[in-house]
PDB file of C-alpha atoms in Angstrom:
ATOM      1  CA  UNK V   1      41.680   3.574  -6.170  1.00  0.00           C
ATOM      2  CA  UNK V   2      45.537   3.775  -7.531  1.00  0.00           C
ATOM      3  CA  UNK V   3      46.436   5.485  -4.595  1.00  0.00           C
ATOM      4  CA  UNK V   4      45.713   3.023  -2.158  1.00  0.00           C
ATOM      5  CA  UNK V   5      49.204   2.303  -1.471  1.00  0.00           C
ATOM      6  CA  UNK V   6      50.541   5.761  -2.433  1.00  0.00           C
ATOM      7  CA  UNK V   7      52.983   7.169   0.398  1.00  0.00           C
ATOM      8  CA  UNK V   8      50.980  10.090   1.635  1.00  0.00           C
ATOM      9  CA  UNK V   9      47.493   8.937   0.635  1.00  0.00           C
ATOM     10  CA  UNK V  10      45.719  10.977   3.544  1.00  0.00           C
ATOM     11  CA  UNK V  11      46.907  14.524   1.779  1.00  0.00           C
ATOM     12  CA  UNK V  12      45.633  13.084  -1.647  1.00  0.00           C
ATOM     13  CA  UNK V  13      42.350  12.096  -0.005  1.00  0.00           C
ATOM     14  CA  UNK V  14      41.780  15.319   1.841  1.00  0.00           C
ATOM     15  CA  UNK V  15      43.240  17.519  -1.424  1.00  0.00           C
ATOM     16  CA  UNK V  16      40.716  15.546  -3.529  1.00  0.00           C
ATOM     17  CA  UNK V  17      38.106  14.382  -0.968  1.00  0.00           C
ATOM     18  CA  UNK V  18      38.718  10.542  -2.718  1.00  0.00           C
ATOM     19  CA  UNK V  19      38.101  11.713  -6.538  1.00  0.00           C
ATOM     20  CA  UNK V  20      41.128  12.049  -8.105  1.00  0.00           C
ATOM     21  CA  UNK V  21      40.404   9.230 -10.938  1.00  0.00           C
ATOM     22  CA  UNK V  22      43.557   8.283 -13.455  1.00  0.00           C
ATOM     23  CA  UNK V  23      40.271   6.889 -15.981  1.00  0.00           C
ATOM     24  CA  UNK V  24      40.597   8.358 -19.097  1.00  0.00           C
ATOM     25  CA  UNK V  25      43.506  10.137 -18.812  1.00  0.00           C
ATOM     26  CA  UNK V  26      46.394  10.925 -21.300  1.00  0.00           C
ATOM     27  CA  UNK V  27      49.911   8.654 -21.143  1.00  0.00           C
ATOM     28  CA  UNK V  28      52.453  11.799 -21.525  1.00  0.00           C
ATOM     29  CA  UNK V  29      56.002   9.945 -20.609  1.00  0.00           C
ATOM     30  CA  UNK V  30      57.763   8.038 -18.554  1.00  0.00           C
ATOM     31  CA  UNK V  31      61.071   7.526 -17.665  1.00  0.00           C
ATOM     32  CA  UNK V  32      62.377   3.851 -16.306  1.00  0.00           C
ATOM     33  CA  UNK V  33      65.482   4.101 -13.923  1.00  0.00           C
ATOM     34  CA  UNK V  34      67.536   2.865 -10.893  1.00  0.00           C
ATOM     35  CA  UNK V  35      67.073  -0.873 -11.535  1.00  0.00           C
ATOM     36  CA  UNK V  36      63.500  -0.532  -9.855  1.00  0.00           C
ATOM     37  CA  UNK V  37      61.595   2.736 -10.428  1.00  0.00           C
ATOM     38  CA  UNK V  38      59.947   4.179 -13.050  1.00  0.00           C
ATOM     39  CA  UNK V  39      58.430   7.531 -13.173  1.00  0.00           C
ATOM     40  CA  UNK V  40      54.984   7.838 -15.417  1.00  0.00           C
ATOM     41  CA  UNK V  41      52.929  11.262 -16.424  1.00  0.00           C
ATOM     42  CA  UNK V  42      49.792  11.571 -16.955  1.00  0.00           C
ATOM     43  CA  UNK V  43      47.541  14.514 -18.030  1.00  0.00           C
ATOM     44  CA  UNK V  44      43.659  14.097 -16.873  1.00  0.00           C
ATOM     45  CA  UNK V  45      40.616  16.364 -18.016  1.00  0.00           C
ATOM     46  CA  UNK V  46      38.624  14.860 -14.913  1.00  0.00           C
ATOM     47  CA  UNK V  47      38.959  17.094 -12.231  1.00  0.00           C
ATOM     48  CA  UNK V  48      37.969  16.405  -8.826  1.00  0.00           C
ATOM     49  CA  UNK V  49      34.808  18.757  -7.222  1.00  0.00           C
ATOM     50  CA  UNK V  50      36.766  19.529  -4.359  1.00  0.00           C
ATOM     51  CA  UNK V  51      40.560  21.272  -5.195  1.00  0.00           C
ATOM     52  CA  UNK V  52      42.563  23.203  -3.102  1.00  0.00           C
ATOM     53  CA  UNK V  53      41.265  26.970  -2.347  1.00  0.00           C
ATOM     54  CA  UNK V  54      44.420  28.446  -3.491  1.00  0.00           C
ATOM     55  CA  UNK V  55      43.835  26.624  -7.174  1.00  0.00           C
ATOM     56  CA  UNK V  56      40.695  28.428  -7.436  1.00  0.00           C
ATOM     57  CA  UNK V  57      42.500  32.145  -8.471  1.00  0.00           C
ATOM     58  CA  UNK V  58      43.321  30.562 -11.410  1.00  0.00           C
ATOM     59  CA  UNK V  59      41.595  29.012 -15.232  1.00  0.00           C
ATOM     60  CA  UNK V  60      42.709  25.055 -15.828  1.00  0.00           C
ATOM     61  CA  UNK V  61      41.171  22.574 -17.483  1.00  0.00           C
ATOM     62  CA  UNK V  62      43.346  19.643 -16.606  1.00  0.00           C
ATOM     63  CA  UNK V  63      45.980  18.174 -13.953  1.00  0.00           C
ATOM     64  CA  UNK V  64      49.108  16.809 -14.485  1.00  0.00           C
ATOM     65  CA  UNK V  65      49.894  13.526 -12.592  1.00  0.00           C
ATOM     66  CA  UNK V  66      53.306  12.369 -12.168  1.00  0.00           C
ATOM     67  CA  UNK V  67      53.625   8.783 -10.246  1.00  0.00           C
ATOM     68  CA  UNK V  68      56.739   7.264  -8.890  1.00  0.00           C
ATOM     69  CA  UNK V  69      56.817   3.524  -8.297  1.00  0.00           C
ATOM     70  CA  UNK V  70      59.517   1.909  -6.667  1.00  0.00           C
ATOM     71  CA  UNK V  71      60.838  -1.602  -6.396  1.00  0.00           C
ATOM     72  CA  UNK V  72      59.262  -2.993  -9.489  1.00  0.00           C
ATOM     73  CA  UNK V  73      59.369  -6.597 -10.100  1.00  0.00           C
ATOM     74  CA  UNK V  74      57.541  -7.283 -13.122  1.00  0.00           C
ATOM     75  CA  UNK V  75      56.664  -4.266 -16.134  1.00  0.00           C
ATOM     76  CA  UNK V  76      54.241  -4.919 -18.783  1.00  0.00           C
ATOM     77  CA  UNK V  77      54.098  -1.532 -21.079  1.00  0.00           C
ATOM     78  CA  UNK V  78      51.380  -1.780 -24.344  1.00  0.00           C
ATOM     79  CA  UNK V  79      51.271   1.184 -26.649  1.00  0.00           C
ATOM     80  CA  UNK V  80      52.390   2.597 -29.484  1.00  0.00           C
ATOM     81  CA  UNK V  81      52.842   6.008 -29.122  1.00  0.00           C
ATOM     82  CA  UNK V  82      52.581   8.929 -26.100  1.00  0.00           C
ATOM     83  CA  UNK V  83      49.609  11.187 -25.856  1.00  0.00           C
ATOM     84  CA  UNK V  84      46.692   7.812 -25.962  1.00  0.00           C
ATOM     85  CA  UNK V  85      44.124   7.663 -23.850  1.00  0.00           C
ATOM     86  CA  UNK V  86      44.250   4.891 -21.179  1.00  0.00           C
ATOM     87  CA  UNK V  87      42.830   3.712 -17.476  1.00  0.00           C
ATOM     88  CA  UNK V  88      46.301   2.213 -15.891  1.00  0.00           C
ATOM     89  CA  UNK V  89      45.886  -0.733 -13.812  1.00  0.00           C
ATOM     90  CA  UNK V  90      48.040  -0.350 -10.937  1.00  0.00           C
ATOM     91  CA  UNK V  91      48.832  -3.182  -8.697  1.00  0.00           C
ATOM     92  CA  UNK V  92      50.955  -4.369  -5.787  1.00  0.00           C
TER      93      UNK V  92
END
């Protein structure tokens, strides 16, 4: 899973009981910065069976995923434009 190295992975695995899947899911922005980060967005239709009781009170359809990765070494970005489709390949 992409959050295998994520700092807190335990609260996204509980949250999600393991199923929150980046597959599929809509490049909104990112934003490069600090020599070594870079911040991406992603919007994803595929939503987990098991949420949070206190999302429950109220109607989506989607979730917004925003990533931070730090100390990058090597960035290889393909794409023409923001709002594609894609299944990111993260790596470490």
């Amino acid at each position: 899973m992409w959050f295998e190295f994520a700092h807190g992975k335990k609260k996204i695995n509980f949250m999600f009981n393991n199923e929150l899947s980046l597959n599929h899911s809509e490049f909104e922005n990112f934003l490069y910065y600090d020599i070594s980060k870079i911040r991406i967005c992603f919007n994803t239709r595929h939503i987990p069976r098991i949420i949070p009781n206190k999302w429950r009170k109220k109607e989506f359809n989607a979730l917004s995923i925003t990533l931070i990765l730090v100390g990058i070494n090597k960035l290889n970005l393909q794409g023409e434009r923001v709002g594609f489709l894609c299944s990111p390949a993260i790596e470490k």
